[in-house]
């Protein structure tokens, strides 16, 4: 079940939010602490407009909420609102006033007994959950993982406390996002989400994202889990490439972003969940290599892996950047019209690009800010190299490929080679995909060049990844949500 936390500061705003998301969610949390001046009449008006079960919460500041007016007033407000037909009340583990708890039981309002830690995952988390559930209430912990190891601990709850049916386990912040999406795999009764453009708690995803992109409430024990591993990772468009394609192909599968600080720890979690396959992004494309039982020819050549799939008891590494990069310029490469290419950058993506171009016997010049790295890649691939400032001196270039991270949001005004002398006859290929029209692309367009956008490569490599994950062809063009 998806629970929409209403984030408006007035009843009218909350009612609008509820109406907008009514068809996506199953219950609603009214947060009294987020209302600017909550009173019985306002909450009554709100409750009358909601036709799904309601959770009543008044979260204190120390637990991540906004309530600062003391316990006496909080109890009085909760007591009066309890009478308005709510189904659940959220009371913190250290809430001691008997009258509220007693009245909730008289009214058959379910008690969610919650514990919050906005800084860490406490060592005694399992014991705390057991204690919270002592009186037959729903035990809820909302804690803050600080690593992928912490995230793994939250997924262990389902196994360790399998006989505790009524529990909610939430990892807050970015590390916890997989626990929110895969809430059923933590054994949780429901997961919380917010209206678009707002966030009631750190790590809340929007109701639309939860319901339409991830279809989180459809996950079962049989659902195959895929994902993307990176740091940072939330900017990636890959969930928008894979999740709609799983749905269109009729597959019971989900693709989730995993923020990962330690690759070894992620592989442990991947075995535990289990994960069937995953994309790899910065900075882990080399770091996954020691954990792979098999690698493709391209991974061996490039020394970098962006796709991992389970093959029996082994993990196999592939590199779809190699072929994804080639696809938009395949016709020119096959016609032999790209003879000389300049590659800006010498990082992980540049490695795939240079190897792919050398595979077609193109002459390649690598230009990089750190000249040493350009030199190393040039030596490996039998290419030429120079410092990035030498961009101004390049002549007779058929293809220029921009592989640095310069120009990515939020620094989208920057062009790593502002002095490159475009003649208008080059193909200008940008790897950055957010924004679509980078400063580099704009300069190339002004000169009259044919341009290839980063999104074209992203989609091409994503489709190949989908095929490796599922053995099926990619169903159709993804929606505009990838842009
Ligand atoms: P990476 O391994 O970290 O390499 C980053 C590259 O950018 C290095 O060459 C680095 O130069 C250069 N760089 C960074 N900041 C710079 C600056 N201020 N001035 C000049 N050069 C700078 O990253 P990566 O994996 O290669 O990814 C690079 C970009 O490609 C990212 O934007 C990524 O999203 C994009 N990408 C897109 C696709 C796609 O499908 N469209 C696929 C893969 C990657 P130094 O060596 O001097 O540090």
Coordinates of C-alpha atoms and ligand atoms in Angstrom, one line a residue:
X1 CA 0.0 0.0 0.0
X2 CA 1.2 3.5 -0.8
X3 CA 0.6 6.2 1.8
X4 CA 0.4 9.8 0.7
X5 CA 1.7 12.2 3.3
X6 CA -0.2 15.5 2.8
X7 CA 2.3 18.4 2.9
X8 CA 0.0 21.4 2.5
X9 CA -0.1 24.1 5.2
X10 CA -3.9 24.5 5.0
X11 CA -6.7 22.0 4.7
X12 CA -7.7 23.3 1.3
X13 CA -4.2 22.7 -0.1
X14 CA -4.2 19.1 1.4
X15 CA -7.6 18.4 -0.1
X16 CA -6.3 19.4 -3.5
X17 CA -3.2 17.2 -3.0
X18 CA -5.4 14.2 -2.0
X19 CA -7.7 14.7 -5.0
X20 CA -4.8 14.8 -7.4
X21 CA -3.3 11.6 -6.2
X22 CA -6.4 9.7 -5.1
X23 CA -6.2 7.1 -7.8
X24 CA -2.5 6.3 -7.1
X25 CA -2.6 5.8 -3.3
X26 CA -4.3 3.6 -0.7
X27 CA -4.1 5.7 2.5
X28 CA -3.2 9.2 3.6
X29 CA -1.2 10.6 6.4
X30 CA -2.4 13.9 7.9
X31 CA 0.6 15.6 9.4
X32 CA -0.7 18.1 12.0
X33 CA 2.8 19.5 12.4
X34 CA 2.8 20.7 8.8
X35 CA -0.4 22.6 9.0
X36 CA 0.3 26.3 9.8
X37 CA -2.5 26.6 12.4
X38 CA -4.2 23.3 13.0
X39 CA -7.5 23.1 14.8
X40 CA -10.3 20.7 15.1
X41 CA -12.5 22.3 12.5
X42 CA -9.8 22.4 9.9
X43 CA -8.8 18.8 10.4
X44 CA -12.5 17.8 10.4
X45 CA -12.9 19.5 7.0
X46 CA -9.9 17.6 5.8
X47 CA -11.1 14.2 7.1
X48 CA -14.5 14.6 5.6
X49 CA -12.9 15.1 2.1
X50 CA -10.8 11.9 2.3
X51 CA -12.3 8.5 1.5
X52 CA -9.3 6.3 2.2
X53 CA -7.9 5.3 5.6
X54 CA -6.2 8.1 7.5
X55 CA -3.1 8.1 9.6
X56 CA -3.0 10.9 12.2
X57 CA 0.5 12.2 13.0
X58 CA 2.0 15.2 14.7
X59 CA 5.7 14.8 14.4
X60 CA 8.1 16.5 16.8
X61 CA 11.1 18.4 15.5
X62 CA 13.5 16.0 17.1
X63 CA 12.0 13.2 15.0
X64 CA 12.3 15.0 11.7
X65 CA 8.9 16.8 11.9
X66 CA 7.9 20.5 12.5
X67 CA 6.1 20.4 15.9
X68 CA 7.7 22.7 18.4
X69 CA 4.8 23.7 20.7
X70 CA 5.2 21.2 23.5
X71 CA 3.7 17.9 24.5
X72 CA 0.6 19.3 26.3
X73 CA -0.7 21.0 23.2
X74 CA 0.2 18.1 21.0
X75 CA -1.7 15.7 23.2
X76 CA -4.8 17.9 23.2
X77 CA -4.7 18.3 19.5
X78 CA -4.3 14.6 18.8
X79 CA -7.0 13.7 21.3
X80 CA -9.6 16.0 19.7
X81 CA -8.6 14.9 16.1
X82 CA -8.7 11.2 17.1
X83 CA -12.5 11.5 17.2
X84 CA -12.8 12.5 13.5
X85 CA -12.8 9.0 12.1
X86 CA -9.1 8.3 11.5
X87 CA -7.9 4.7 11.2
X88 CA -4.4 5.0 12.6
X89 CA -2.5 7.2 15.0
X90 CA 1.3 7.5 15.0
X91 CA 2.7 7.7 18.5
X92 CA 6.5 7.8 19.2
X93 CA 8.0 5.0 21.3
X94 CA 8.7 7.5 24.1
X95 CA 5.2 9.0 24.2
X96 CA 4.1 8.4 27.7
X97 CA 0.6 9.9 28.2
X98 CA -1.9 7.1 28.8
X99 CA -5.1 9.0 27.9
X100 CA -4.4 9.2 24.2
X101 CA -3.4 5.6 23.9
X102 CA -6.4 4.5 25.9
X103 CA -8.8 6.6 23.8
X104 CA -7.3 5.2 20.6
X105 CA -7.9 1.7 21.8
X106 CA -11.5 2.5 22.8
X107 CA -12.1 3.9 19.3
X108 CA -10.4 0.9 17.6
X109 CA -7.9 3.3 16.1
X110 CA -4.7 1.3 15.2
X111 CA -1.6 2.5 16.9
X112 CA 1.6 2.9 14.9
X113 CA 4.4 2.9 17.6
X114 CA 7.3 4.6 15.9
X115 CA 11.0 5.2 16.5
X116 CA 13.0 7.7 14.6
X117 CA 16.7 8.3 14.3
X118 CA 17.6 11.1 11.9
X119 CA 21.4 10.3 12.1
X120 CA 22.0 6.6 11.9
X121 CA 20.8 3.0 12.0
X122 CA 21.0 2.1 15.8
X123 CA 22.8 -1.1 16.7
X124 CA 19.8 -2.3 18.7
X125 CA 17.3 -1.8 15.9
X126 CA 15.9 -5.4 15.9
X127 CA 15.4 -5.3 19.7
X128 CA 13.7 -1.9 19.3
X129 CA 11.3 -3.3 16.8
X130 CA 10.4 -6.2 19.0
X131 CA 9.8 -3.7 21.9
X132 CA 7.6 -1.5 19.7
X133 CA 5.4 -4.4 18.7
X134 CA 5.0 -5.6 22.3
X135 CA 1.4 -4.5 22.8
X136 CA 0.2 -5.7 19.4
X137 CA 0.7 -2.3 17.8
X138 CA 2.3 -1.7 14.4
X139 CA 6.0 -1.3 15.0
X140 CA 7.6 1.4 12.8
X141 CA 11.3 2.4 12.6
X142 CA 12.4 5.3 10.5
X143 CA 16.2 5.4 10.7
X144 CA 19.0 6.9 8.6
X145 CA 21.4 4.6 6.8
X146 CA 24.8 6.1 6.1
X147 CA 26.2 3.4 3.8
X148 CA 25.0 0.5 1.6
X149 CA 25.9 -1.8 4.6
X150 CA 23.3 0.1 6.7
X151 CA 20.8 -0.3 3.8
X152 CA 21.5 -4.0 3.8
X153 CA 20.8 -4.2 7.6
X154 CA 17.3 -2.8 6.9
X155 CA 16.6 -5.5 4.3
X156 CA 17.6 -8.1 6.9
X157 CA 14.6 -7.2 9.0
X158 CA 12.3 -9.3 6.8
X159 CA 14.3 -12.4 7.5
X160 CA 15.2 -11.8 11.1
X161 CA 11.7 -10.8 12.2
X162 CA 9.6 -12.8 9.7
X163 CA 7.0 -13.7 12.3
X164 CA 6.3 -10.0 13.1
X165 CA 3.4 -9.2 10.6
X166 CA 2.7 -5.6 11.5
X167 CA 5.8 -3.6 10.9
X168 CA 7.1 -0.6 8.8
X169 CA 10.8 -0.3 8.2
X170 CA 12.0 2.9 6.6
X171 CA 15.5 4.0 5.6
X172 CA 15.6 7.8 5.4
X173 CA 17.7 9.9 3.1
X174 CA 19.3 8.8 -0.3
X175 CA 20.8 5.6 1.2
X176 CA 17.3 4.5 2.2
X177 CA 15.5 4.9 -1.1
X178 CA 15.7 1.2 -2.1
X179 CA 13.9 0.4 1.2
X180 CA 11.1 2.8 0.3
X181 CA 10.7 1.4 -3.2
X182 CA 11.2 -2.3 -2.2
X183 CA 9.2 -1.8 1.0
X184 CA 7.6 -5.3 0.7
X185 CA 11.1 -6.8 0.7
X186 CA 11.7 -5.3 4.2
X187 CA 8.4 -6.8 5.3
X188 CA 6.7 -3.4 5.6
X189 CA 3.0 -3.0 5.6
X190 CA 3.2 0.2 3.6
X191 CA 5.5 2.9 2.2
X192 CA 5.2 6.7 2.4
X193 CA 5.3 9.2 -0.5
X194 CA 4.7 12.9 -1.0
X195 CA 2.9 15.1 -3.5
X196 CA 5.0 16.1 -6.6
X197 CA 7.5 18.9 -5.8
X198 CA 7.3 18.5 -2.0
X199 CA 8.9 16.1 0.4
X200 CA 7.5 15.4 3.9
X201 CA 10.7 13.5 4.9
X202 CA 14.2 13.0 3.7
X203 CA 14.1 10.5 0.8
X204 CA 10.4 10.6 0.2
X205 CA 9.7 10.0 -3.5
X206 CA 6.6 11.5 -5.2
X207 CA 3.4 9.5 -5.4
X208 CA 3.6 9.4 -9.2
X209 CA 7.2 8.1 -9.1
X210 CA 6.3 5.4 -6.6
X211 CA 3.0 4.3 -8.3
X212 CA 3.7 4.9 -12.0
X213 CA 7.5 4.6 -12.5
X214 CA 8.3 1.9 -9.8
X215 CA 4.8 0.4 -9.4
X216 CA 6.1 -0.3 -5.9
X217 CA 2.9 -1.9 -4.6
X218 CA 3.1 -4.6 -7.3
X219 CA 6.4 -6.0 -6.0
X220 CA 6.1 -9.5 -4.7
X221 CA 8.7 -12.1 -3.6
X222 CA 8.8 -13.3 -7.2
X223 CA 9.6 -9.9 -8.7
X224 CA 13.0 -9.8 -10.3
X225 CA 15.1 -6.9 -9.0
X226 CA 17.4 -4.9 -11.2
X227 CA 19.1 -1.6 -10.5
X228 CA 21.8 1.0 -11.0
X229 CA 24.8 1.3 -8.8
X230 CA 26.6 4.6 -8.4
X231 CA 27.6 7.5 -6.2
X232 CA 25.8 9.8 -6.8
X233 CA 23.0 7.9 -8.4
X234 CA 19.7 9.8 -8.1
X235 CA 20.3 11.9 -11.2
X236 CA 20.3 8.9 -13.5
X237 CA 17.6 8.5 -16.1
X238 CA 18.1 4.7 -16.2
X239 CA 15.0 3.8 -14.1
X240 CA 12.9 5.7 -16.8
X241 CA 14.5 3.5 -19.5
X242 CA 14.0 0.1 -17.8
X243 CA 10.9 0.3 -15.7
X244 CA 8.5 1.2 -18.5
X245 CA 10.1 -1.4 -20.7
X246 CA 9.6 -4.2 -18.1
X247 CA 6.0 -3.1 -17.9
X248 CA 5.4 -3.0 -21.6
X249 CA 7.1 -6.5 -22.0
X250 CA 4.8 -7.9 -19.3
X251 CA 7.8 -8.8 -17.0
X252 CA 7.5 -9.0 -13.2
X253 CA 10.6 -6.9 -12.7
X254 CA 11.7 -3.6 -11.1
X255 CA 14.8 -1.4 -11.6
X256 CA 15.9 0.6 -8.5
X257 CA 18.7 3.2 -7.9
X258 CA 21.2 2.0 -5.3
X259 CA 23.6 4.6 -3.8
X260 CA 26.8 2.6 -3.2
X261 CA 29.9 3.6 -1.3
X262 CA 31.4 0.1 -1.2
X263 CA 31.1 -2.3 -4.1
X264 CA 31.9 -5.4 -2.0
X265 CA 29.0 -4.6 0.4
X266 CA 26.7 -4.0 -2.6
X267 CA 27.5 -7.5 -4.0
X268 CA 26.5 -9.0 -0.5
X269 CA 23.2 -7.1 -0.7
X270 CA 22.7 -8.2 -4.3
X271 CA 23.1 -11.9 -3.2
X272 CA 20.7 -11.4 -0.4
X273 CA 17.8 -9.6 -2.2
X274 CA 18.6 -11.1 -4.7
X275 CA 19.4 -8.7 -7.6
X276 CA 19.4 -10.3 -11.1
X277 CA 21.3 -7.6 -12.9
X278 CA 22.5 -4.0 -12.6
X279 CA 23.9 -1.0 -14.4
X280 CA 27.1 0.5 -13.1
X281 CA 27.9 4.2 -13.2
X282 CA 30.5 6.6 -11.8
X283 CA 32.7 5.8 -9.9
X284 CA 32.3 2.0 -9.8
X285 CA 32.9 0.9 -13.4
X286 CA 36.4 -0.3 -12.6
X287 CA 35.7 -1.2 -9.0
X288 CA 33.2 -4.0 -9.9
X289 CA 35.8 -5.9 -12.0
X290 CA 37.3 -8.1 -9.1
X291 CA 33.8 -9.4 -8.3
X292 CA 33.0 -10.7 -11.8
X293 CA 33.3 -14.4 -12.6
X294 CA 33.1 -13.7 -16.4
X295 CA 33.7 -10.6 -18.5
X296 CA 33.0 -9.8 -22.2
X297 CA 35.7 -9.1 -24.8
X298 CA 34.9 -5.3 -24.5
X299 CA 35.3 -5.3 -20.7
X300 CA 38.6 -7.0 -21.1
X301 CA 39.7 -4.5 -23.7
X302 CA 38.4 -1.3 -22.1
X303 CA 39.0 -2.3 -18.4
X304 CA 35.6 -0.9 -17.5
X305 CA 32.1 -2.5 -17.0
X306 CA 28.7 -0.7 -17.0
X307 CA 26.5 -3.8 -17.0
X308 CA 26.4 -6.8 -14.6
X309 CA 24.2 -9.8 -15.0
X310 CA 23.8 -12.9 -13.0
X311 CA 24.7 -16.1 -14.9
X312 CA 24.0 -19.1 -12.7
X313 CA 26.2 -18.6 -9.6
X314 CA 28.5 -16.1 -11.3
X315 CA 28.3 -12.4 -12.2
X316 CA 29.1 -11.5 -15.8
X317 CA 30.4 -8.1 -16.8
X318 CA 29.5 -6.4 -20.1
X319 CA 30.1 -2.9 -21.5
X320 CA 27.1 -1.6 -23.5
X321 CA 28.7 2.0 -23.6
X322 CA 31.0 0.6 -26.3
X323 CA 28.1 -0.4 -28.7
X324 CA 25.7 2.3 -27.5
X325 CA 28.3 4.9 -28.4
X326 CA 28.7 3.5 -31.9
X327 CA 25.0 3.2 -32.8
X328 CA 24.2 6.9 -33.7
X329 CA 27.2 7.1 -36.0
X330 CA 27.2 3.5 -37.3
X331 CA 26.3 4.6 -40.9
X332 CA 29.2 7.1 -41.1
X333 CA 31.7 4.6 -39.6
X334 CA 30.7 1.9 -42.0
X335 CA 30.9 4.3 -45.0
X336 CA 34.4 5.3 -43.9
X337 CA 33.6 9.0 -43.6
X338 CA 34.9 9.3 -40.1
X339 CA 38.6 9.1 -40.5
X340 CA 39.9 11.5 -37.8
X341 CA 38.2 11.9 -34.4
X342 CA 39.1 14.2 -31.5
X343 CA 38.0 12.9 -28.0
X344 CA 37.8 15.4 -25.2
X345 CA 38.4 13.7 -21.9
X346 CA 40.2 10.5 -20.7
X347 CA 37.9 9.2 -18.0
X348 CA 35.9 6.0 -17.9
X349 CA 33.5 7.0 -20.7
X350 CA 36.4 8.1 -23.0
X351 CA 37.9 4.7 -22.7
X352 CA 34.8 3.1 -24.3
X353 CA 34.7 5.8 -26.9
X354 CA 38.3 5.6 -27.9
X355 CA 38.4 1.8 -28.1
X356 CA 35.2 1.7 -30.1
X357 CA 36.6 4.3 -32.6
X358 CA 39.9 2.5 -32.8
X359 CA 38.0 -0.7 -33.6
X360 CA 36.9 1.1 -36.8
X361 CA 40.5 2.2 -37.4
X362 CA 39.7 5.9 -36.9
X363 CA 42.7 8.1 -36.2
X364 CA 42.0 9.4 -32.6
X365 CA 43.5 12.5 -30.8
X366 CA 42.7 12.5 -27.0
X367 CA 42.7 15.8 -25.3
X368 CA 42.4 15.9 -21.5
X369 CA 42.8 18.4 -18.6
X370 CA 45.2 15.9 -16.9
X371 CA 47.6 15.3 -19.7
X372 CA 49.0 12.2 -18.0
X373 CA 45.7 10.4 -18.3
X374 CA 45.4 11.4 -22.0
X375 CA 48.8 10.0 -22.6
X376 CA 48.1 6.7 -20.8
X377 CA 44.9 6.1 -22.8
X378 CA 46.7 7.1 -26.1
X379 CA 49.5 4.6 -25.4
X380 CA 47.0 1.8 -24.7
X381 CA 45.0 2.4 -27.8
X382 CA 47.7 3.6 -30.2
X383 CA 46.2 7.1 -30.4
X384 CA 47.6 10.6 -30.2
X385 CA 47.2 12.9 -27.2
X386 CA 47.6 16.5 -26.1
X387 CA 46.5 18.9 -23.4
X388 CA 42.9 20.1 -23.5
X389 CA 44.1 23.6 -24.5
X390 CA 45.3 22.1 -27.8
X391 CA 41.6 21.9 -28.9
X392 CA 42.1 25.3 -30.5
X393 CA 44.7 23.9 -33.0
X394 CA 42.7 20.9 -34.3
X395 CA 42.1 20.7 -38.1
X396 CA 40.4 18.3 -40.6
X397 CA 38.3 16.7 -37.9
X398 CA 35.4 14.5 -38.9
X399 CA 34.1 13.8 -35.4
X400 CA 34.6 15.5 -32.1
X401 CA 33.3 13.6 -29.0
X402 CA 32.8 15.5 -25.7
X403 CA 33.2 12.9 -22.9
X404 CA 34.0 15.0 -19.8
X405 CA 31.5 15.8 -17.2
X406 CA 31.8 19.5 -17.9
X407 CA 28.4 21.0 -19.0
X408 CA 26.4 18.8 -16.7
X409 CA 23.6 20.4 -14.6
X410 CA 24.0 22.5 -12.6
X411 CA 27.1 23.8 -14.5
X412 CA 25.4 23.8 -17.8
X413 CA 26.9 27.0 -19.1
X414 CA 30.4 25.5 -19.3
X415 CA 32.0 24.2 -22.5
X416 CA 35.3 22.3 -21.9
X417 CA 36.6 23.4 -25.4
X418 CA 35.3 26.9 -26.0
X419 CA 38.1 27.6 -28.6
X420 CA 37.5 24.5 -30.7
X421 CA 37.5 25.8 -34.4
X422 CA 34.3 24.2 -35.6
X423 CA 34.1 24.3 -39.4
X424 CA 30.6 23.0 -39.6
X425 CA 31.5 19.8 -41.3
X426 CA 32.3 17.8 -38.1
X427 CA 29.9 15.6 -36.3
X428 CA 29.8 16.9 -32.7
X429 CA 28.9 14.1 -30.3
X430 CA 28.1 15.0 -26.6
X431 CA 28.0 12.4 -23.9
X432 CA 26.4 14.6 -21.2
X433 CA 22.7 14.0 -21.3
X434 CA 21.4 16.5 -18.7
X435 CA 20.8 19.1 -20.1
X436 CA 20.2 17.9 -23.7
X437 CA 21.6 21.1 -25.3
X438 CA 24.9 21.7 -23.5
X439 CA 27.1 24.7 -24.2
X440 CA 29.3 22.4 -26.4
X441 CA 26.3 21.3 -28.5
X442 CA 25.1 24.9 -28.8
X443 CA 28.5 26.0 -30.2
X444 CA 28.5 23.0 -32.6
X445 CA 24.9 23.8 -33.8
X446 CA 25.8 27.5 -34.4
X447 CA 28.6 26.4 -36.6
X448 CA 26.2 24.2 -38.6
X449 CA 27.5 20.8 -37.4
X450 CA 25.4 17.6 -37.2
X451 CA 25.1 16.9 -33.5
X452 CA 24.5 13.7 -31.5
X453 CA 23.0 14.2 -28.0
X454 CA 24.1 12.3 -24.9
X455 CA 20.5 11.0 -24.6
X456 CA 20.8 9.1 -27.9
X457 CA 23.8 7.1 -26.6
X458 CA 22.2 6.7 -23.2
X459 CA 19.1 5.1 -24.8
X460 CA 21.2 3.0 -27.2
X461 CA 23.3 1.5 -24.4
X462 CA 20.2 1.2 -22.1
X463 CA 18.4 -0.9 -24.8
X464 CA 21.4 -3.2 -25.1
X465 CA 21.4 -3.5 -21.3
X466 CA 17.7 -4.4 -21.3
X467 CA 18.4 -7.2 -23.7
X468 CA 21.3 -8.5 -21.6
X469 CA 19.1 -8.3 -18.5
X470 CA 16.0 -10.0 -20.0
X471 CA 17.0 -11.8 -23.2
X472 CA 14.2 -9.8 -24.9
X473 CA 14.3 -7.0 -27.4
X474 CA 13.6 -3.5 -26.1
X475 CA 9.8 -3.0 -26.6
X476 CA 9.5 0.5 -28.0
X477 CA 10.8 4.1 -27.7
X478 CA 10.7 5.1 -24.0
X479 CA 8.5 8.0 -23.0
X480 CA 9.5 11.7 -22.8
X481 CA 10.1 11.2 -19.1
X482 CA 13.7 10.3 -19.9
X483 CA 14.5 13.8 -21.1
Ligands
LIG1 P1 35.1 10.2 -15.2 O1 35.7 8.8 -15.4 O2 35.0 10.7 -13.8 O3 35.9 11.2 -16.2 C1 35.6 12.5 -16.1 C2 36.4 13.2 -17.2 O4 36.0 14.6 -17.2 C3 37.9 13.2 -17.1 O5 38.5 13.2 -18.4 C4 38.1 14.6 -16.4 O6 39.4 15.1 -16.6 C5 37.1 15.5 -17.1 N1 36.8 16.6 -16.3 C6 36.1 16.7 -15.2 N2 36.0 18.0 -14.8 C7 36.7 18.7 -15.7 C8 36.9 20.1 -15.8 N3 36.4 21.0 -14.9 N4 37.6 20.6 -16.9 C9 38.0 19.7 -17.8 N5 37.9 18.4 -17.8 C10 37.2 17.9 -16.7 O7 33.6 10.2 -15.8 P2 33.0 9.4 -17.0 O8 32.5 8.1 -16.5 O9 34.0 9.4 -18.1 O10 31.7 10.2 -17.4 C11 31.9 11.5 -18.0 C12 30.6 12.0 -18.5 O11 30.1 11.2 -19.5 C13 29.5 12.2 -17.4 O12 28.8 13.4 -17.7 C14 28.6 11.0 -17.7 O13 27.3 11.2 -17.3 C15 28.7 10.9 -19.2 N6 28.3 9.6 -19.7 C16 27.3 9.5 -20.6 C17 26.9 8.3 -21.2 C18 25.8 8.3 -22.1 O14 25.3 7.2 -22.4 N7 25.4 9.4 -22.7 C19 27.6 7.2 -20.8 C20 28.7 7.3 -19.9 C21 29.1 8.5 -19.4 P3 40.7 14.8 -15.6 O15 41.2 13.5 -16.1 O16 41.6 15.9 -15.8 O17 40.1 14.7 -14.2

